[in-house]
Each structure stands twice: as C-alpha cells, then as structure tokens.
Amino acid sequence: MTKQRKISLSEAEMPESWYNIVADMPNKPLPPLHPQTQEPIGPDALAPLFPMGLMQQEVTPEKWVAIPDEVRHLYSLWRPTPLYRAYGLEKVLDTPAKIYYKYEGTSPSGSHKPNTAIAQAYYNKQEGVKRITTETGAGQWGSALSFACQHFGIECEVYMVKISYHQKPYRKLMMNTWGASVIASPSNKTQAGQKVLANDPDSPGSLGTAISEAVERAATDEHTKYALGSVLNHVLMHQTIIGQEAVLQMEKAGDLPDVVVAPFGGGSNFAGIAFPFLRYNLEEGKNIRCIASEPASCPKLTKGIFRYDFGDTIGMTPLLPMYTLGHNFVPAPIHAGGLRYHGAGVVVSQLLKDQLIEARSHQQLECFEAGIQFARAEGIIPAPEANHAIATVIAEAEQAKREGKSKIILFNLCGHGNFDMSAYEAYLSGKLTEHELTDQEIQQAISGIDTPEIA
Ligand SMILES: *Cc1c(COP(=O)(O)O)cnc(C)c1O
C-alpha cells in the first residue's frame, strides 16, 4: 500500500453547519460592557455597525448554525481544503510523531480569512447594506473581504495602515483587482484620520487609527456597515468549517490527534481548527490538547491578564472580557502582522481561563527557522503567522523523540507566505531581530490598564 499524503473530501462532504462551542462550554463567556456606562449590552447596541443577522449569531445559544446555501456554494470554489500528512517534515525531524496539517492557503486570497468574509458579506447583503468598511494591517483580511464583497456586489472600503500600504503594494493591488477602494490610513476622509494628521502629517498609521476610521465611516452613514476579521464570536464560529472538515479527514486517515496546534492573533484560525476537536473533550471526555501559538513580542495568552478591555486603541468599542496586554500596548513591528493584536477573542479567553486549552510563545527567529525547515521539507511556503504553529509542532515532535513515544499532531497551516517574501528576505539575509518583552515591560503595559477587573 502506498503511503497516503493528501487526504481529500468531496464537495458533498463539506459540513453544512458552523459549530458554536458556546453551547458546550461549562462556563459561558461574560457579557460585553458599554464603553462608557460599563453596563452589560445586548446585540442591538451594535446594530449601527453590524447587520442583525451577525449580531444574532454573536449571542446565539444554538450549537449548530446552518451555513446558507449561497455561502456554501462560494466556499466550494476552494473547499473542502486538503489535509496533508507531513512525511517530509517527519523525516527531517527524525521523530516518531505523526504530523498532519490542514492547508487553508488554497483560498483565492491565500488564507482562512474568506471563510468568514464570505459569510459576513452574505448577511450584510441580506439586509441591503451597500458598502462595508474595514481596516487591514498586513492585508490578509482586506483582501479576503474585497473578494467577498465583489461576489455579492457590495462596495468595499479598506483603511490600510499607511506603512503597510507602501510596503505591501501587491496586497493593495489584489484588493483593487477585486474592486475595493484602499485608503492609506490616517486619511483625510474621516475626522479620526484628520485628527491624527493634524498632530503628525507624516504618521505611518496604526491598526488602532485604521479601525477608528473604518468605524467612523460606518457609524455616520446608514448604508454602510463595518466588518471585523477576528476576535468576535461569529467570526470564530464561521471558521469552524476548518476543524469540522479536519475531523472527517483525520477519521479517514484513521488517526485521532493527540495535539492540535494553530497560530494565534485574535483567535479565529485557532478556533476554526481546534473547536470541533474540543467538542470531543467537552462531550465525550476525550483529552485532545489544543495549543495556541503566539509571538514572544505580543504574549497576551501566556503573559497577559484576564480582564475587561477595549478591542481598539482609542476605546470606542465595547469592553470585552479577555486576555489582554492592555489596549494601549503597541507590539514590536514583527513580520507576522496578523499576530500583532493586544487582546484575544472572548470565547478563547474563557476556555484558556478554564484550562481547557493551552498557549505557547515563540521568538521571531525560531519561527522563521521552523517555517524554512517546513518549506524545504513540504514545499509550501507558510505565512509568517503560521510559522508560530510550526515552531510549536517541532517542539512537540522533538519531545516525542526524546521520550521515544508516538504522538499524533495536527496543525493549521492557515495561509501561504507568497506575498510575504520581504519577511523571508530579512531572515535569509540575517537582518531579522528578536523582540522579546522583559517582565518589566509586560508589568508596565498591564499596570496601565484602567478598565474593569473581573472578580
Ligand atoms: C489574520 C491572520 C492570522 C491571525 O488571526 P487569527 O484570527 O488569530 O486567525 C493568522 N494567520 C494568517 C495567515 C492571517 O491572515
């Protein structure tokens, strides 16, 4: 028998519902609070910014939410995505561990982000929304949303952090190709942007400012809504199609994973692959370890605190109960742009608090070494974010070797790195530096938080 490398599913085998882990959680997430009154808020508080269809998903107690046919049909452009056994990596690591990866880089924009972008564009379309605004840093989310909006005939306006706008022209051009307008932030289009420019005409921009600009546009135009690419419950739920497919594929391979690993920014691709496996722990008492991998320069899960905090820098969003380094925390400019976020999704935070999942942090150089080892062994060049998961996988595989034990590892290869060659160039030419935070810097960031504590 030949060794099967690629485990595929047919279009008909694509899952028909998203999985809402909240239904199975022993401790439900705490409610969001109003940014000023600090009173709990319901879904209608966010109605000016998001369509009701999505706000209902945000609070639904239902365990399964049906994926609309039109969304599933568009998913079928590239879904189900392949799952691979990493024979090449196992060989170079000389490990008794079996390593599998789910590859989300086959989507049109090259990452897992269209899984939610398409769903979000669909629900906006249902409610007659004409335009969607958003922010993008590295460009993965902006390109996914541009692609999705184009399909549904919705205008898409992307506020791209000015420094990325100039450093990543190809990401901007992808968005333009899909018909979106891309605005370098800070811009003159909004009061938030004008204010920043008045203080500093040469500001390189920040994700915080770009969020403020996109939110202001949505809040001041009745035909415009706002979209977020991670963190929120509905976004995490949309991504569970990844793990549900992976459950079926691992069954086909005849291996249940001992460990499931994914990189962690706000939690969407981690939730996507891990929650459908965690379901077996919660429902059947299985003991699958789920590990979130984050950068040592932005270690909210491993070193942050569990507390109410704002989702944005200037404190416009509701207060969310989450692991955070403080909304004023500015992460070092590492090359995994998608992981430079001060906080974490509410659901993932509660699961970590309850010790139902684990977290690890890795230095930048270790991650690129891992990514290059993977690229040479398996062919695919990973997104810099995904390199964090690969670093954790290699550590787990090396531990299995030391202990002489077999172990089944699955990780989420959430995107390819074909538009991130400048990061690889920096590594290969020896210019990449470490950005570990000292305990003092972390204490400083955390002690500056003045939002409500969680008893
Ligand atoms: C956006 C992004 C991330 C981080 O966001 P999550 O919500 O934590 O998944 C990680 N990897 C890639 C490729 C991304 O585009």
GROMACS .gro file of C-alpha atoms and ligand atoms in nm:
model
  470
    1MET     CA    1   0.000   0.000   0.000
    2THR     CA    2   0.132   0.342  -0.084
    3LYS     CA    3   0.154   0.595   0.194
    4GLN     CA    4  -0.126   0.844   0.152
    5ARG     CA    5  -0.001   1.201   0.164
    6LYS     CA    6  -0.314   1.401   0.082
    7ILE     CA    7  -0.650   1.332   0.247
    8SER     CA    8  -0.930   1.492   0.048
    9LEU     CA    9  -1.304   1.535   0.088
   10SER     CA   10  -1.559   1.570  -0.191
   11GLU     CA   11  -1.773   1.881  -0.227
   12ALA     CA   12  -2.071   1.682  -0.096
   13GLU     CA   13  -1.882   1.605   0.224
   14MET     CA   14  -1.842   1.974   0.310
   15PRO     CA   15  -2.001   2.043   0.652
   16GLU     CA   16  -2.349   2.200   0.643
   17SER     CA   17  -2.336   2.391   0.972
   18TRP     CA   18  -2.096   2.600   1.175
   19TYR     CA   19  -2.024   2.478   1.529
   20ASN     CA   20  -2.097   2.717   1.817
   21ILE     CA   21  -1.878   2.597   2.105
   22VAL     CA   22  -2.053   2.834   2.349
   23ALA     CA   23  -2.337   2.578   2.367
   24ASP     CA   24  -2.093   2.322   2.512
   25MET     CA   25  -1.884   2.548   2.738
   26PRO     CA   26  -1.905   2.472   3.112
   27ASN     CA   27  -1.863   2.845   3.193
   28LYS     CA   28  -2.028   3.077   2.942
   29PRO     CA   29  -1.843   3.395   2.840
   30LEU     CA   30  -1.920   3.709   3.044
   31PRO     CA   31  -2.122   3.979   2.864
   32PRO     CA   32  -1.964   4.274   2.683
   33LEU     CA   33  -1.998   4.611   2.864
   34HIS     CA   34  -2.088   4.954   2.731
   35PRO     CA   35  -1.765   5.155   2.684
   36GLN     CA   36  -1.890   5.450   2.895
   37THR     CA   37  -2.161   5.324   3.135
   38GLN     CA   38  -1.986   4.985   3.185
   39GLU     CA   39  -2.331   4.818   3.192
   40PRO     CA   40  -2.382   4.485   3.007
   41ILE     CA   41  -2.501   4.537   2.648
   42GLY     CA   42  -2.710   4.323   2.412
   43PRO     CA   43  -2.684   4.265   2.037
   44ASP     CA   44  -2.885   4.575   1.938
   45ALA     CA   45  -2.620   4.804   2.089
   46LEU     CA   46  -2.401   4.721   1.789
   47ALA     CA   47  -2.677   4.747   1.527
   48PRO     CA   48  -2.538   5.070   1.375
   49LEU     CA   49  -2.213   4.889   1.292
   50PHE     CA   50  -2.311   4.529   1.213
   51PRO     CA   51  -2.612   4.361   1.045
   52MET     CA   52  -2.859   4.199   1.288
   53GLY     CA   53  -2.805   3.855   1.129
   54LEU     CA   54  -2.445   3.859   1.253
   55MET     CA   55  -2.530   4.014   1.591
   56GLN     CA   56  -2.779   3.732   1.650
   57GLN     CA   57  -2.505   3.481   1.574
   58GLU     CA   58  -2.285   3.666   1.822
   59VAL     CA   59  -2.518   3.568   2.110
   60THR     CA   60  -2.691   3.255   1.980
   61PRO     CA   61  -2.722   2.963   2.226
   62GLU     CA   62  -2.770   2.720   1.933
   63LYS     CA   63  -2.499   2.458   1.898
   64TRP     CA   64  -2.523   2.432   1.518
   65VAL     CA   65  -2.590   2.723   1.280
   66ALA     CA   66  -2.678   2.623   0.922
   67ILE     CA   67  -2.442   2.757   0.655
   68PRO     CA   68  -2.658   2.931   0.390
   69ASP     CA   69  -2.652   2.754   0.050
   70GLU     CA   70  -2.507   3.056  -0.127
   71VAL     CA   71  -2.218   3.073   0.122
   72ARG     CA   72  -2.152   2.700   0.090
   73HIS     CA   73  -2.163   2.731  -0.287
   74LEU     CA   74  -1.898   3.004  -0.285
   75TYR     CA   75  -1.689   2.805  -0.034
   76SER     CA   76  -1.688   2.525  -0.292
   77LEU     CA   77  -1.457   2.735  -0.511
   78TRP     CA   78  -1.174   2.601  -0.293
   79ARG     CA   79  -1.336   2.397  -0.010
   80PRO     CA   80  -1.307   2.136   0.126
   81THR     CA   81  -0.939   2.222   0.169
   82PRO     CA   82  -0.680   1.945   0.167
   83LEU     CA   83  -0.528   1.784   0.475
   84TYR     CA   84  -0.175   1.652   0.437
   85ARG     CA   85   0.045   1.410   0.624
   86ALA     CA   86   0.383   1.588   0.660
   87TYR     CA   87   0.605   1.292   0.565
   88GLY     CA   88   0.884   1.528   0.460
   89LEU     CA   89   0.891   1.716   0.791
   90GLU     CA   90   0.864   1.395   0.996
   91LYS     CA   91   1.169   1.266   0.809
   92VAL     CA   92   1.393   1.568   0.866
   93LEU     CA   93   1.290   1.579   1.233
   94ASP     CA   94   1.350   1.203   1.262
   95THR     CA   95   1.055   1.186   1.500
   96PRO     CA   96   0.821   0.903   1.596
   97ALA     CA   97   0.538   1.163   1.591
   98LYS     CA   98   0.292   1.165   1.302
   99ILE     CA   99   0.237   1.520   1.177
  100TYR     CA  100  -0.067   1.636   0.978
  101TYR     CA  101  -0.160   1.982   0.852
  102LYS     CA  102  -0.480   2.137   0.725
  103TYR     CA  103  -0.397   2.379   0.442
  104GLU     CA  104  -0.609   2.696   0.420
  105GLY     CA  105  -0.378   2.869   0.171
  106THR     CA  106  -0.578   2.737  -0.127
  107SER     CA  107  -0.842   3.012  -0.092
  108PRO     CA  108  -0.842   3.292  -0.353
  109SER     CA  109  -0.678   3.537  -0.113
  110GLY     CA  110  -0.442   3.278   0.033
  111SER     CA  111  -0.560   3.231   0.394
  112HIS     CA  112  -0.850   3.116   0.613
  113LYS     CA  113  -1.000   3.469   0.621
  114PRO     CA  114  -1.251   3.424   0.332
  115ASN     CA  115  -1.437   3.162   0.544
  116THR     CA  116  -1.579   3.449   0.748
  117ALA     CA  117  -1.550   3.729   0.488
  118ILE     CA  118  -1.797   3.547   0.261
  119ALA     CA  119  -2.039   3.478   0.545
  120GLN     CA  120  -2.023   3.838   0.664
  121ALA     CA  121  -2.075   3.982   0.314
  122TYR     CA  122  -2.372   3.746   0.269
  123TYR     CA  123  -2.554   3.864   0.587
  124ASN     CA  124  -2.485   4.228   0.501
  125LYS     CA  125  -2.629   4.172   0.154
  126GLN     CA  126  -2.943   4.013   0.307
  127GLU     CA  127  -3.006   4.337   0.495
  128GLY     CA  128  -2.949   4.565   0.197
  129VAL     CA  129  -2.612   4.706   0.301
  130LYS     CA  130  -2.445   4.899   0.017
  131ARG     CA  131  -2.094   4.944   0.150
  132ILE     CA  132  -1.867   4.769   0.402
  133THR     CA  133  -1.568   4.935   0.563
  134THR     CA  134  -1.281   4.764   0.740
  135GLU     CA  135  -0.919   4.806   0.840
  136THR     CA  136  -0.626   4.593   0.737
  137GLY     CA  137  -0.268   4.576   0.861
  138ALA     CA  138  -0.075   4.312   0.671
  139GLY     CA  139  -0.350   4.293   0.407
  140GLN     CA  140  -0.485   3.937   0.452
  141TRP     CA  141  -0.820   4.048   0.591
  142GLY     CA  142  -0.863   4.338   0.348
  143SER     CA  143  -0.804   4.110   0.050
  144ALA     CA  144  -1.044   3.841   0.178
  145LEU     CA  145  -1.320   4.096   0.234
  146SER     CA  146  -1.260   4.262  -0.104
  147PHE     CA  147  -1.303   3.926  -0.277
  148ALA     CA  148  -1.622   3.850  -0.080
  149CYS     CA  149  -1.780   4.194  -0.134
  150GLN     CA  150  -1.710   4.176  -0.506
  151HIS     CA  151  -1.905   3.850  -0.525
  152PHE     CA  152  -2.212   3.999  -0.355
  153GLY     CA  153  -2.198   4.337  -0.532
  154ILE     CA  154  -2.120   4.535  -0.216
  155GLU     CA  155  -1.877   4.828  -0.221
  156CYS     CA  156  -1.570   4.765  -0.005
  157GLU     CA  157  -1.364   5.041   0.154
  158VAL     CA  158  -1.042   4.928   0.322
  159TYR     CA  159  -0.837   5.150   0.554
  160MET     CA  160  -0.486   5.013   0.522
  161VAL     CA  161  -0.220   5.116   0.774
  162LYS     CA  162  -0.009   5.367   0.577
  163ILE     CA  163   0.324   5.198   0.632
  164SER     CA  164   0.186   4.863   0.504
  165TYR     CA  165   0.017   5.043   0.214
  166HIS     CA  166   0.361   5.148   0.096
  167GLN     CA  167   0.547   4.829   0.198
  168LYS     CA  168   0.296   4.579   0.056
  169PRO     CA  169   0.184   4.714  -0.282
  170TYR     CA  170   0.081   4.370  -0.408
  171ARG     CA  171  -0.171   4.319  -0.127
  172LYS     CA  172  -0.319   4.661  -0.208
  173LEU     CA  173  -0.336   4.570  -0.578
  174MET     CA  174  -0.513   4.242  -0.501
  175MET     CA  175  -0.781   4.443  -0.323
  176ASN     CA  176  -0.806   4.686  -0.618
  177THR     CA  177  -0.829   4.391  -0.858
  178TRP     CA  178  -1.134   4.269  -0.665
  179GLY     CA  179  -1.283   4.619  -0.695
  180ALA     CA  180  -1.220   4.757  -0.346
  181SER     CA  181  -1.100   5.108  -0.271
  182VAL     CA  182  -0.795   5.107  -0.049
  183ILE     CA  183  -0.721   5.418   0.154
  184ALA     CA  184  -0.390   5.476   0.329
  185SER     CA  185  -0.466   5.543   0.697
  186PRO     CA  186  -0.451   5.804   0.851
  187SER     CA  187  -0.653   5.972   0.575
  188ASN     CA  188  -0.842   6.298   0.524
  189LYS     CA  189  -1.170   6.109   0.469
  190THR     CA  190  -1.257   6.089   0.839
  191GLN     CA  191  -1.236   6.309   1.146
  192ALA     CA  192  -1.030   6.042   1.324
  193GLY     CA  193  -0.778   6.048   1.039
  194GLN     CA  194  -0.775   6.428   1.016
  195LYS     CA  195  -0.702   6.449   1.387
  196VAL     CA  196  -0.400   6.220   1.362
  197LEU     CA  197  -0.271   6.402   1.053
  198ALA     CA  198  -0.307   6.740   1.226
  199ASN     CA  199  -0.075   6.616   1.501
  200ASP     CA  200   0.164   6.436   1.270
  201PRO     CA  201   0.131   6.484   0.892
  202ASP     CA  202   0.387   6.205   0.838
  203SER     CA  203   0.222   5.947   1.068
  204PRO     CA  204   0.292   5.589   0.948
  205GLY     CA  205  -0.052   5.492   1.082
  206SER     CA  206  -0.154   5.213   1.316
  207LEU     CA  207  -0.421   4.944   1.328
  208GLY     CA  208  -0.592   5.143   1.606
  209THR     CA  209  -0.627   5.451   1.385
  210ALA     CA  210  -0.740   5.246   1.085
  211ILE     CA  211  -1.013   5.083   1.299
  212SER     CA  212  -1.128   5.426   1.417
  213GLU     CA  213  -1.153   5.549   1.057
  214ALA     CA  214  -1.345   5.244   0.933
  215VAL     CA  215  -1.583   5.251   1.232
  216GLU     CA  216  -1.646   5.625   1.193
  217ARG     CA  217  -1.747   5.577   0.829
  218ALA     CA  218  -1.994   5.302   0.922
  219ALA     CA  219  -2.133   5.492   1.222
  220THR     CA  220  -2.202   5.805   1.015
  221ASP     CA  221  -2.362   5.650   0.702
  222GLU     CA  222  -2.682   5.446   0.722
  223HIS     CA  223  -2.598   5.238   0.414
  224THR     CA  224  -2.251   5.147   0.541
  225LYS     CA  225  -2.157   4.874   0.790
  226TYR     CA  226  -1.829   4.765   0.941
  227ALA     CA  227  -1.666   4.418   0.939
  228LEU     CA  228  -1.406   4.259   1.166
  229GLY     CA  229  -1.181   3.970   1.061
  230SER     CA  230  -1.120   3.806   1.401
  231VAL     CA  231  -1.196   3.813   1.777
  232LEU     CA  232  -1.581   3.826   1.770
  233ASN     CA  233  -1.784   3.510   1.841
  234HIS     CA  234  -1.947   3.496   1.499
  235VAL     CA  235  -1.610   3.523   1.323
  236LEU     CA  236  -1.466   3.235   1.526
  237MET     CA  237  -1.777   3.028   1.457
  238HIS     CA  238  -1.754   3.080   1.078
  239GLN     CA  239  -1.403   2.939   1.087
  240THR     CA  240  -1.516   2.608   1.243
  241ILE     CA  241  -1.568   2.472   0.894
  242ILE     CA  242  -1.190   2.414   0.900
  243GLY     CA  243  -1.191   2.184   1.201
  244GLN     CA  244  -1.509   2.003   1.104
  245GLU     CA  245  -1.350   1.909   0.773
  246ALA     CA  246  -1.031   1.812   0.957
  247VAL     CA  247  -1.229   1.581   1.191
  248LEU     CA  248  -1.363   1.394   0.886
  249GLN     CA  249  -1.020   1.384   0.723
  250MET     CA  250  -0.846   1.255   1.038
  251GLU     CA  251  -1.114   0.985   1.060
  252LYS     CA  252  -1.033   0.888   0.701
  253ALA     CA  253  -0.665   0.878   0.792
  254GLY     CA  254  -0.753   0.658   1.091
  255ASP     CA  255  -0.576   0.887   1.339
  256LEU     CA  256  -0.733   1.098   1.614
  257PRO     CA  257  -0.492   1.382   1.703
  258ASP     CA  258  -0.335   1.399   2.050
  259VAL     CA  259  -0.241   1.761   1.990
  260VAL     CA  260  -0.398   2.034   1.771
  261VAL     CA  261  -0.191   2.349   1.712
  262ALA     CA  262  -0.264   2.685   1.546
  263PRO     CA  263  -0.111   3.033   1.541
  264PHE     CA  264  -0.295   3.295   1.744
  265GLY     CA  265  -0.373   3.659   1.658
  266GLY     CA  266  -0.729   3.722   1.774
  267GLY     CA  267  -0.821   3.354   1.775
  268SER     CA  268  -1.014   3.287   1.454
  269ASN     CA  269  -0.798   3.027   1.281
  270PHE     CA  270  -0.718   2.863   1.616
  271ALA     CA  271  -1.089   2.839   1.698
  272GLY     CA  272  -1.152   2.720   1.345
  273ILE     CA  273  -0.937   2.412   1.369
  274ALA     CA  274  -0.950   2.348   1.745
  275PHE     CA  275  -1.317   2.390   1.849
  276PRO     CA  276  -1.453   2.089   1.654
  277PHE     CA  277  -1.188   1.871   1.827
  278LEU     CA  278  -1.251   2.033   2.167
  279ARG     CA  279  -1.611   1.926   2.120
  280TYR     CA  280  -1.495   1.567   2.175
  281ASN     CA  281  -1.330   1.671   2.503
  282LEU     CA  282  -1.643   1.855   2.620
  283GLU     CA  283  -1.895   1.596   2.501
  284GLU     CA  284  -1.713   1.266   2.543
  285GLY     CA  285  -1.436   1.342   2.791
  286LYS     CA  286  -1.160   1.289   2.533
  287ASN     CA  287  -0.828   1.455   2.608
  288ILE     CA  288  -0.711   1.627   2.289
  289ARG     CA  289  -0.465   1.905   2.375
  290CYS     CA  290  -0.529   2.227   2.183
  291ILE     CA  291  -0.237   2.471   2.177
  292ALA     CA  292  -0.243   2.836   2.060
  293SER     CA  293   0.096   2.968   1.942
  294GLU     CA  294   0.171   3.338   1.981
  295PRO     CA  295   0.475   3.566   1.933
  296ALA     CA  296   0.700   3.634   2.234
  297SER     CA  297   0.669   4.002   2.140
  298CYS     CA  298   0.289   4.003   2.187
  299PRO     CA  299   0.223   3.735   2.453
  300LYS     CA  300  -0.131   3.812   2.566
  301LEU     CA  301  -0.224   3.449   2.629
  302THR     CA  302   0.095   3.341   2.806
  303LYS     CA  303   0.169   3.666   2.993
  304GLY     CA  304  -0.136   3.891   2.970
  305ILE     CA  305  -0.418   3.918   3.224
  306PHE     CA  306  -0.785   3.815   3.207
  307ARG     CA  307  -0.977   4.139   3.230
  308TYR     CA  308  -1.230   4.363   3.060
  309ASP     CA  309  -1.059   4.571   2.791
  310PHE     CA  310  -1.134   4.765   2.473
  311GLY     CA  311  -1.093   4.595   2.137
  312ASP     CA  312  -0.939   4.907   1.981
  313THR     CA  313  -0.670   5.153   2.084
  314ILE     CA  314  -0.881   5.460   2.149
  315GLY     CA  315  -1.157   5.291   2.350
  316MET     CA  316  -1.458   5.319   2.115
  317THR     CA  317  -1.555   4.950   2.116
  318PRO     CA  318  -1.748   4.770   2.391
  319LEU     CA  319  -1.541   4.633   2.681
  320LEU     CA  320  -1.473   4.262   2.631
  321PRO     CA  321  -1.367   4.005   2.894
  322MET     CA  322  -1.042   3.873   2.751
  323TYR     CA  323  -0.672   3.802   2.792
  324THR     CA  324  -0.501   4.130   2.714
  325LEU     CA  325  -0.178   4.327   2.735
  326GLY     CA  326  -0.380   4.650   2.752
  327HIS     CA  327  -0.540   4.841   2.466
  328ASN     CA  328  -0.253   5.091   2.468
  329PHE     CA  329   0.005   4.816   2.413
  330VAL     CA  330   0.191   4.864   2.085
  331PRO     CA  331   0.357   4.538   1.971
  332ALA     CA  332   0.701   4.545   1.808
  333PRO     CA  333   0.694   4.550   1.426
  334ILE     CA  334   0.746   4.173   1.381
  335HIS     CA  335   0.685   4.020   1.040
  336ALA     CA  336   0.377   3.823   1.147
  337GLY     CA  337   0.145   4.122   1.110
  338GLY     CA  338  -0.166   3.914   1.178
  339LEU     CA  339  -0.048   3.831   1.532
  340ARG     CA  340   0.017   4.188   1.647
  341TYR     CA  341  -0.302   4.236   1.848
  342HIS     CA  342  -0.318   4.328   2.218
  343GLY     CA  343  -0.620   4.111   2.305
  344ALA     CA  344  -0.790   3.781   2.230
  345GLY     CA  345  -1.138   3.656   2.144
  346VAL     CA  346  -1.378   3.629   2.439
  347VAL     CA  347  -1.459   3.259   2.386
  348VAL     CA  348  -1.096   3.155   2.353
  349SER     CA  349  -1.008   3.364   2.660
  350GLN     CA  350  -1.271   3.190   2.874
  351LEU     CA  351  -1.151   2.848   2.754
  352LEU     CA  352  -0.794   2.937   2.850
  353LYS     CA  353  -0.907   3.070   3.188
  354ASP     CA  354  -1.082   2.736   3.247
  355GLN     CA  355  -0.764   2.549   3.138
  356LEU     CA  356  -0.945   2.375   2.854
  357ILE     CA  357  -0.679   2.494   2.606
  358GLU     CA  358  -0.306   2.576   2.628
  359ALA     CA  359  -0.080   2.850   2.491
  360ARG     CA  360   0.291   2.881   2.395
  361SER     CA  361   0.501   3.173   2.280
  362HIS     CA  362   0.792   3.172   2.035
  363GLN     CA  363   1.064   3.414   1.930
  364GLN     CA  364   1.066   3.550   1.575
  365LEU     CA  365   1.389   3.379   1.468
  366GLU     CA  366   1.277   3.038   1.594
  367CYS     CA  367   0.956   3.081   1.392
  368PHE     CA  368   1.133   3.164   1.066
  369GLU     CA  369   1.377   2.873   1.116
  370ALA     CA  370   1.074   2.648   1.161
  371GLY     CA  371   0.898   2.796   0.856
  372ILE     CA  372   1.200   2.749   0.634
  373GLN     CA  373   1.251   2.394   0.757
  374PHE     CA  374   0.886   2.330   0.670
  375ALA     CA  375   0.912   2.493   0.325
  376ARG     CA  376   1.218   2.283   0.239
  377ALA     CA  377   1.056   1.960   0.362
  378GLU     CA  378   0.699   2.011   0.238
  379GLY     CA  379   0.720   2.266  -0.046
  380ILE     CA  380   0.460   2.517   0.072
  381ILE     CA  381   0.600   2.849   0.200
  382PRO     CA  382   0.396   2.932   0.511
  383ALA     CA  383   0.258   3.272   0.607
  384PRO     CA  384   0.481   3.420   0.882
  385GLU     CA  385   0.188   3.381   1.124
  386ALA     CA  386   0.168   3.006   1.055
  387ASN     CA  387   0.539   2.972   1.137
  388HIS     CA  388   0.446   3.013   1.504
  389ALA     CA  389   0.235   2.697   1.493
  390ILE     CA  390   0.515   2.514   1.313
  391ALA     CA  391   0.758   2.613   1.591
  392THR     CA  392   0.521   2.457   1.848
  393VAL     CA  393   0.476   2.146   1.631
  394ILE     CA  394   0.852   2.096   1.601
  395ALA     CA  395   0.891   2.132   1.980
  396GLU     CA  396   0.616   1.871   2.034
  397ALA     CA  397   0.771   1.635   1.777
  398GLU     CA  398   1.115   1.670   1.937
  399GLN     CA  399   0.968   1.594   2.277
  400ALA     CA  400   0.808   1.278   2.134
  401LYS     CA  401   1.151   1.178   2.003
  402ARG     CA  402   1.322   1.237   2.340
  403GLU     CA  403   1.054   1.033   2.513
  404GLY     CA  404   1.054   0.768   2.243
  405LYS     CA  405   0.675   0.794   2.222
  406SER     CA  406   0.447   0.817   1.926
  407LYS     CA  407   0.216   1.117   1.913
  408ILE     CA  408  -0.031   1.244   1.654
  409ILE     CA  409  -0.004   1.615   1.585
  410LEU     CA  410  -0.235   1.825   1.365
  411PHE     CA  411  -0.178   2.191   1.288
  412ASN     CA  412  -0.346   2.466   1.090
  413LEU     CA  413  -0.138   2.594   0.800
  414CYS     CA  414  -0.368   2.895   0.785
  415GLY     CA  415  -0.212   3.067   0.484
  416HIS     CA  416   0.074   3.074   0.236
  417GLY     CA  417   0.352   3.330   0.253
  418ASN     CA  418   0.384   3.409  -0.116
  419PHE     CA  419   0.318   3.780  -0.054
  420ASP     CA  420   0.548   3.786   0.250
  421MET     CA  421   0.878   3.734   0.074
  422SER     CA  422   1.023   4.053   0.220
  423ALA     CA  423   0.998   3.891   0.564
  424TYR     CA  424   1.179   3.581   0.437
  425GLU     CA  425   1.434   3.807   0.270
  426ALA     CA  426   1.501   3.974   0.607
  427TYR     CA  427   1.551   3.634   0.770
  428LEU     CA  428   1.768   3.489   0.493
  429SER     CA  429   1.993   3.795   0.486
  430GLY     CA  430   2.039   3.785   0.864
  431LYS     CA  431   1.854   4.110   0.929
  432LEU     CA  432   1.572   3.967   1.138
  433THR     CA  433   1.589   4.051   1.509
  434GLU     CA  434   1.427   3.913   1.825
  435HIS     CA  435   1.168   4.122   2.010
  436GLU     CA  436   1.113   3.952   2.344
  437LEU     CA  437   0.943   4.162   2.609
  438THR     CA  438   1.101   4.186   2.952
  439ASP     CA  439   0.882   4.106   3.253
  440GLN     CA  440   0.915   4.471   3.348
  441GLU     CA  441   0.778   4.587   3.011
  442ILE     CA  442   0.486   4.347   3.047
  443GLN     CA  443   0.416   4.463   3.402
  444GLN     CA  444   0.426   4.821   3.280
  445ALA     CA  445   0.178   4.752   2.998
  446ILE     CA  446  -0.059   4.565   3.230
  447SER     CA  447  -0.043   4.810   3.520
  448GLY     CA  448  -0.156   5.085   3.281
  449ILE     CA  449  -0.493   4.911   3.224
  450ASP     CA  450  -0.772   5.109   3.388
  451THR     CA  451  -1.073   4.909   3.264
  452PRO     CA  452  -1.296   4.699   3.497
  453GLU     CA  453  -1.142   4.397   3.671
  454ILE     CA  454  -1.307   4.055   3.666
  455ALA     CA  455  -1.383   3.924   4.015
  456LIG     C1  456  -0.522   3.717   1.019
  456LIG     C2  457  -0.430   3.602   1.020
  456LIG     C3  458  -0.390   3.540   1.140
  456LIG     C4  459  -0.429   3.587   1.276
  456LIG     O1  460  -0.564   3.598   1.302
  456LIG     P1  461  -0.649   3.487   1.378
  456LIG     O2  462  -0.782   3.550   1.393
  456LIG     O3  463  -0.584   3.461   1.511
  456LIG     O4  464  -0.651   3.367   1.293
  456LIG     C5  465  -0.305   3.431   1.131
  456LIG     N1  466  -0.262   3.386   1.013
  456LIG     C6  467  -0.298   3.442   0.896
  456LIG     C7  468  -0.246   3.385   0.768
  456LIG     C8  469  -0.385   3.552   0.896
  456LIG     O5  470  -0.422   3.606   0.778
   0.00000   0.00000   0.00000
